[in-house]
Every structure is written in C-alpha cells, then in structure tokens.
Coordinates of C-alpha atoms in Angstrom, one line a residue:
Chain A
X1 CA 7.0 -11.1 -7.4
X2 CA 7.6 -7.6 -6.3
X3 CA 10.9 -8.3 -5.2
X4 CA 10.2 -6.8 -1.5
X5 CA 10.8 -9.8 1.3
X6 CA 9.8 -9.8 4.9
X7 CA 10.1 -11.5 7.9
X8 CA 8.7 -13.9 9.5
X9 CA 5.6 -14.1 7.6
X10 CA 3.7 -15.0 10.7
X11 CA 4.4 -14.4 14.5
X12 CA 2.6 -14.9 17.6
X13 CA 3.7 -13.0 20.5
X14 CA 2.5 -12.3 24.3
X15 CA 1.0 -9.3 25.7
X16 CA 3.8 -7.0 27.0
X17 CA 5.9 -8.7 24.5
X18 CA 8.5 -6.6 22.5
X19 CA 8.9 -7.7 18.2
X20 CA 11.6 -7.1 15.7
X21 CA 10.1 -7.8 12.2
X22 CA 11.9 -7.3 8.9
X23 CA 12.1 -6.1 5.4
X24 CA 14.7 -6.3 2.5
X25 CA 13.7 -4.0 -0.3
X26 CA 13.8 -4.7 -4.0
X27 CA 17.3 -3.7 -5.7
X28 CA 18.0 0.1 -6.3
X29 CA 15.2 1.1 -4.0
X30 CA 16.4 3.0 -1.2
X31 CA 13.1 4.3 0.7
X32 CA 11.0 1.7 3.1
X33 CA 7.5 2.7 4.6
X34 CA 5.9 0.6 6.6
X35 CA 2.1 0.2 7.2
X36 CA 0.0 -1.4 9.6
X37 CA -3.4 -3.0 8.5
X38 CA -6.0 -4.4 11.1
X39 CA -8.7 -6.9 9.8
X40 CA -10.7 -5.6 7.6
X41 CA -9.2 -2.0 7.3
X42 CA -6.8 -0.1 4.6
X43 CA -3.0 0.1 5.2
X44 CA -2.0 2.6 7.9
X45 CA 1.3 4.3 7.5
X46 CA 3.7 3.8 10.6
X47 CA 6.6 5.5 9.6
X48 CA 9.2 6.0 6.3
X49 CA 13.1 5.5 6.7
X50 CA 15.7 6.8 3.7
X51 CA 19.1 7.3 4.4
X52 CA 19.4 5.4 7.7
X53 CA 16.9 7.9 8.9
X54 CA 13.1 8.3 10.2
X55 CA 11.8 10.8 7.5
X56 CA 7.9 11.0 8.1
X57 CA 5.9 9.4 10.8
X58 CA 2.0 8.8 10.9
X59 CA 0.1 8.3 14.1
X60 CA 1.7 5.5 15.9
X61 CA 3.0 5.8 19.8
X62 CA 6.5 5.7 20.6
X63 CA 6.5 1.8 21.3
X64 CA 6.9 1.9 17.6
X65 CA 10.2 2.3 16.4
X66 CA 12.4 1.4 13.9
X67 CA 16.4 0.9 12.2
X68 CA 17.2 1.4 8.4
X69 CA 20.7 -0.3 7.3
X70 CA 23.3 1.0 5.0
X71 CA 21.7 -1.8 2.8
X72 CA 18.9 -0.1 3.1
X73 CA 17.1 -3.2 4.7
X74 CA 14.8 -2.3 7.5
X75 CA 13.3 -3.5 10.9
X76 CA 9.9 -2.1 12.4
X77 CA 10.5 -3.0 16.6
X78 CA 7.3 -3.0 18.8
X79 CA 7.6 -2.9 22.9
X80 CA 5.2 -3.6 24.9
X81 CA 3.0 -5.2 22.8
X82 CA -0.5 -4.9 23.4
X83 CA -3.4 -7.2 22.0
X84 CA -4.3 -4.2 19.6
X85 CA -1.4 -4.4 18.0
X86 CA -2.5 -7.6 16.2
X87 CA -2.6 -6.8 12.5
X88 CA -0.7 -7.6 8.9
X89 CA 2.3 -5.5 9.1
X90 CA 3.5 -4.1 5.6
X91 CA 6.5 -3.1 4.3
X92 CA 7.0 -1.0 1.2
X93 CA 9.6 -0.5 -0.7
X94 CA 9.7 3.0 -2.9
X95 CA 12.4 4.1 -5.8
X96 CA 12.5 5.9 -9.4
X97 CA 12.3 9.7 -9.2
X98 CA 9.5 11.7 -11.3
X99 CA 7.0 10.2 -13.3
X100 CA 8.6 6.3 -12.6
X101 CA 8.4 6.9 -9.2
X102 CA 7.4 3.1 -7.8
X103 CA 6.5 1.4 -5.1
X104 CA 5.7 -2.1 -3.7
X105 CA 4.6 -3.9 -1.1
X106 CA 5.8 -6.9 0.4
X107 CA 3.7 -10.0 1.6
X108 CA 3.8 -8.2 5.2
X109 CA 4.1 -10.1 8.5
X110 CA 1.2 -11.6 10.4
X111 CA 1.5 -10.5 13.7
X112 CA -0.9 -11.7 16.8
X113 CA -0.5 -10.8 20.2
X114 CA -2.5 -12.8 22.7
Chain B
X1 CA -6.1 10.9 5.5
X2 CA -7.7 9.5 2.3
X3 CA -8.5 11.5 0.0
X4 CA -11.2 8.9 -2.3
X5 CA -14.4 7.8 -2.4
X6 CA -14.9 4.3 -3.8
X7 CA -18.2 2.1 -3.7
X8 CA -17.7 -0.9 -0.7
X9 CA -18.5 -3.9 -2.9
X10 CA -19.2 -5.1 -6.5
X11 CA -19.7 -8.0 -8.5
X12 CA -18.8 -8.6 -11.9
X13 CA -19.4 -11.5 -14.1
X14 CA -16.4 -13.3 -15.1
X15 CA -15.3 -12.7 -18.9
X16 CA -16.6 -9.2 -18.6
X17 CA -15.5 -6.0 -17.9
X18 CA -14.8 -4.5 -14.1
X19 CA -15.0 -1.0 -13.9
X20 CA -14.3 0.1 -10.5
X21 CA -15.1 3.9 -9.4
X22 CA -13.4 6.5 -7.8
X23 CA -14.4 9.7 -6.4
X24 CA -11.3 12.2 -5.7
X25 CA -12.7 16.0 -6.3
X26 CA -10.2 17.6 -4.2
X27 CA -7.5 16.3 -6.4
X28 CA -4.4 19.0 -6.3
X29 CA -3.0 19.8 -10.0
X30 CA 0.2 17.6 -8.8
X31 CA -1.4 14.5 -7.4
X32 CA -1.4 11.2 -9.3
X33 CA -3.9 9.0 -8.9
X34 CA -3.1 5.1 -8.3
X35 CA -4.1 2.0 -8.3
X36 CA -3.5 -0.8 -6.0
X37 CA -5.1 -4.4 -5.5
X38 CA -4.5 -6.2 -2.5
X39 CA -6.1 -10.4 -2.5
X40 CA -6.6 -11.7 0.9
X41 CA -4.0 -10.9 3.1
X42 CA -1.2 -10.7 0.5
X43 CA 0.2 -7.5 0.3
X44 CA -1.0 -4.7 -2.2
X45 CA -0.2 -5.5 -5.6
X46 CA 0.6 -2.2 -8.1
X47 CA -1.9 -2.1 -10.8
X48 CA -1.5 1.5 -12.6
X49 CA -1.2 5.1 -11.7
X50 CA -2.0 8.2 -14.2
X51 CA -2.0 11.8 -13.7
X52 CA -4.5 13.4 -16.4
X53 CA -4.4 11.2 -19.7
X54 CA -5.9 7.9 -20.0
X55 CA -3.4 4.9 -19.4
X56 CA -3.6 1.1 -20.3
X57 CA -1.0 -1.7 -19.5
X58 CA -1.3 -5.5 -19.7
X59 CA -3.4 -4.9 -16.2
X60 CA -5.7 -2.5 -16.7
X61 CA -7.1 0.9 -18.1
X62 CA -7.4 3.4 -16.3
X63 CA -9.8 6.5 -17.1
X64 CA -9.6 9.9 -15.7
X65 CA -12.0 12.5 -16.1
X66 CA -10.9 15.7 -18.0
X67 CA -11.6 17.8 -14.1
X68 CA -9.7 15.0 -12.5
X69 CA -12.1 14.8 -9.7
X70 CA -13.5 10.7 -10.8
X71 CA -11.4 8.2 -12.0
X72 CA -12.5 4.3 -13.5
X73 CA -10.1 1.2 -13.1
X74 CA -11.2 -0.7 -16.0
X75 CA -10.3 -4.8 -15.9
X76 CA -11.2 -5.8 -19.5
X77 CA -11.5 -9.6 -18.8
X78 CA -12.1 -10.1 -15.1
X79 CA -11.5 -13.7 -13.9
X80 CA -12.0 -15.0 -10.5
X81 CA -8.6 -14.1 -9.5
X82 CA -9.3 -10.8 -10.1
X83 CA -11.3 -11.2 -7.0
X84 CA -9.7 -8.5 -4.5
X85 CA -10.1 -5.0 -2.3
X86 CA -9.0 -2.4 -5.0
X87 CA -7.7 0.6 -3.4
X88 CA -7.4 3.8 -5.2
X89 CA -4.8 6.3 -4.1
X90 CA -3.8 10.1 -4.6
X91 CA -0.7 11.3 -4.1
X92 CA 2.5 13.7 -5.0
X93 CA 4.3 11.9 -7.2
X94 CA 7.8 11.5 -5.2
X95 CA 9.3 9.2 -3.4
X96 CA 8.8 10.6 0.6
X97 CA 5.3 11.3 0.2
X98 CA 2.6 8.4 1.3
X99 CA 0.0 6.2 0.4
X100 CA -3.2 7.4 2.2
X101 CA -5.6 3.9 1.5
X102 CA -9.0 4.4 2.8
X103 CA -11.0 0.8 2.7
X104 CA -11.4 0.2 -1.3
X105 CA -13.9 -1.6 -3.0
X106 CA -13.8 -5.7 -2.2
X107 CA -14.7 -6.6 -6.1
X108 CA -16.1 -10.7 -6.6
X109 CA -16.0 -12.0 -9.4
X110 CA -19.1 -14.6 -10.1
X111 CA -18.8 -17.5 -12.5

C-alpha cells in the first residue's frame, strides 16, 4: 500500500461530459503529478501541482485542469469530455529531497467516456 | 519524452532469475535511473532507483553499467506475480522533475 488514494476507482461518463476525479497523497508528501495512460500505452504526464499551484504541464489541452488544497490533496477536472479521453488516470504523489526523493502512484481512476 | 530502450516482452521461468534490460546512452551525469512495475491496471509500483553503483533491496537488484548508458533489473526469484509491464525511468533526482515512461517490457512468468 503506497499510501496514495484516489477517487472513484471507476467512472463512466458521456461525451461532452465534464469529471472531477481525486487524489489524497501519502503523509508528508506535498507534490501530486498526475498522468494519463490509454490501453496499452506508458503513463503520460498531465500536469504537477506543489504549493496550491500548477508547476509543470505536459501536452494536454486546456480542457484539462486542475486544484491543489492546502492539504495538499488534489483534483484533475476534464470539460468536455471526449471519447479519447477514456484511459486509467494516475495520480502520483512525490516527497523526500535528494537522494530519498520518492514517489508513488496511486491505483488511478478508470475513466470511460461513451 | 522517454529517454530508454527496453525489449517489448519476455518470459522467464518461475524460480529463476528475471533480468530485464535497459538501454539509456544519453544518460546525463545527474540522472537516476528507476525502476517501476505496473500489474494490470493497478498503478505503478516503485521497485528501485540507482545512480552509478549497484543497488539491491528485498525487490530487486539493480545493475548499472560503469558508462551508465545500460542498466539490468535483476528479480532473483520470479514468481507468477512478478508477471507485469516493467518500466525503466531516467530522471533528475528532485522532486518537480517527471517520469518520462515509454511502454516497458510486459515480463510473464511461465510455470
């Protein structure tokens, strides 16, 4: 148990659709990332969040957003859905500095638009 | 973008030793290399990371060439639950930088 939780671990949603899906990262780790995988690809980063605030972003269009909490919990939000957007959505959760820097991954949130 | 080169698929017998590849030859001096596992849909599991000496925990081994351009996961006792898509990873070690996976090797383990 990595200690990372998301939710809901599964979710079926309508094209045009908007989603809210969350993340709650382990204790003392105040960085979340999350990632996008489609069936039968590696991880894609989305976007990072530390201090309340979008650090990094990959390639993802602005119907992606999303909200870090002073407790450092997280929500990825997706307007407009489209049926592309069906994938496992990941959340990791990163902490330590230097050579203990960690990071894990929660069980991620099944997502299918249809 | 990724950074590795890892082989598709293996198989490895159960009871013997994985060792997984990994090709990373434009490795920068401060780049770790990591290991990650992910089993069907779960999400990625942490197995090990290493910078330039060899590391072991109650995982795995892992081996680095002394150019740090090829790496070997080493699983000294696969079982079938070992059966997974093992991604290898380089990155800065700190804690805004990102996990580039490319598509790992899917390793079976046969009984």
């Amino acid at each position: 148990d990595a200690g990372v939780t998301q939710s809901p671990t599964h979710l079926i949603k309508t094209r045009g659709q908007q989603v809210t899906l969350r993340c709650s990262p382990k204790s003392g780790h105040d960085t979340v990332s999350w990632y996008q995988q489609a069936l039968g690809q590696g991880p894609q980063f989305i976007f990072q969040y530390y201090e309340e605030e979008e650090r990094q972003r990959g390639n993802f269009p602005d119907r992606f957003s999303g909200h870090q909490f002073p407790n450092y919990s997280s929500e990825l939000n997706v307007n407009a859905l489209l049926l592309g957007d069906s994938a496992l959505y990941l959340c990791a959760s990163i902490g330590g500095q230097g050579g203990h820097t960690e990071a894990f991954f929660g069980q991620g949130t099944r997502l299918t638009v249809v | 973008d990724a950074k590795t080169t890892q082989p598709p698929s293996m198989d490895c017998a159960e009871g013997r030793a994985a060792n997984l590849p990994c090709n990373h030859s434009t490795i920068s001096g401060n780049e770790y290399v990591y290991w990650y596992r992910q089993i069907h849909s779960q999400g990625p599991q942490y197995i090990i990371h290493g910078l330039k000496n060899n590391e072991t925990n109650e995982m795995a081994s892992l081996i680095i060439t002394e150019d740090r351009k090829s790496s070997t996961l080493i699983l000294p006792h696969a079982t079938l639950r070992d059966t997974a898509v093992y991604y290898c990873i380089v990155r800065v070690l700190y804690t805004g930088n990102q996990f580039y996976f490319g598509t790992g090797t899917s390793l079976t383990v046969i009984p």
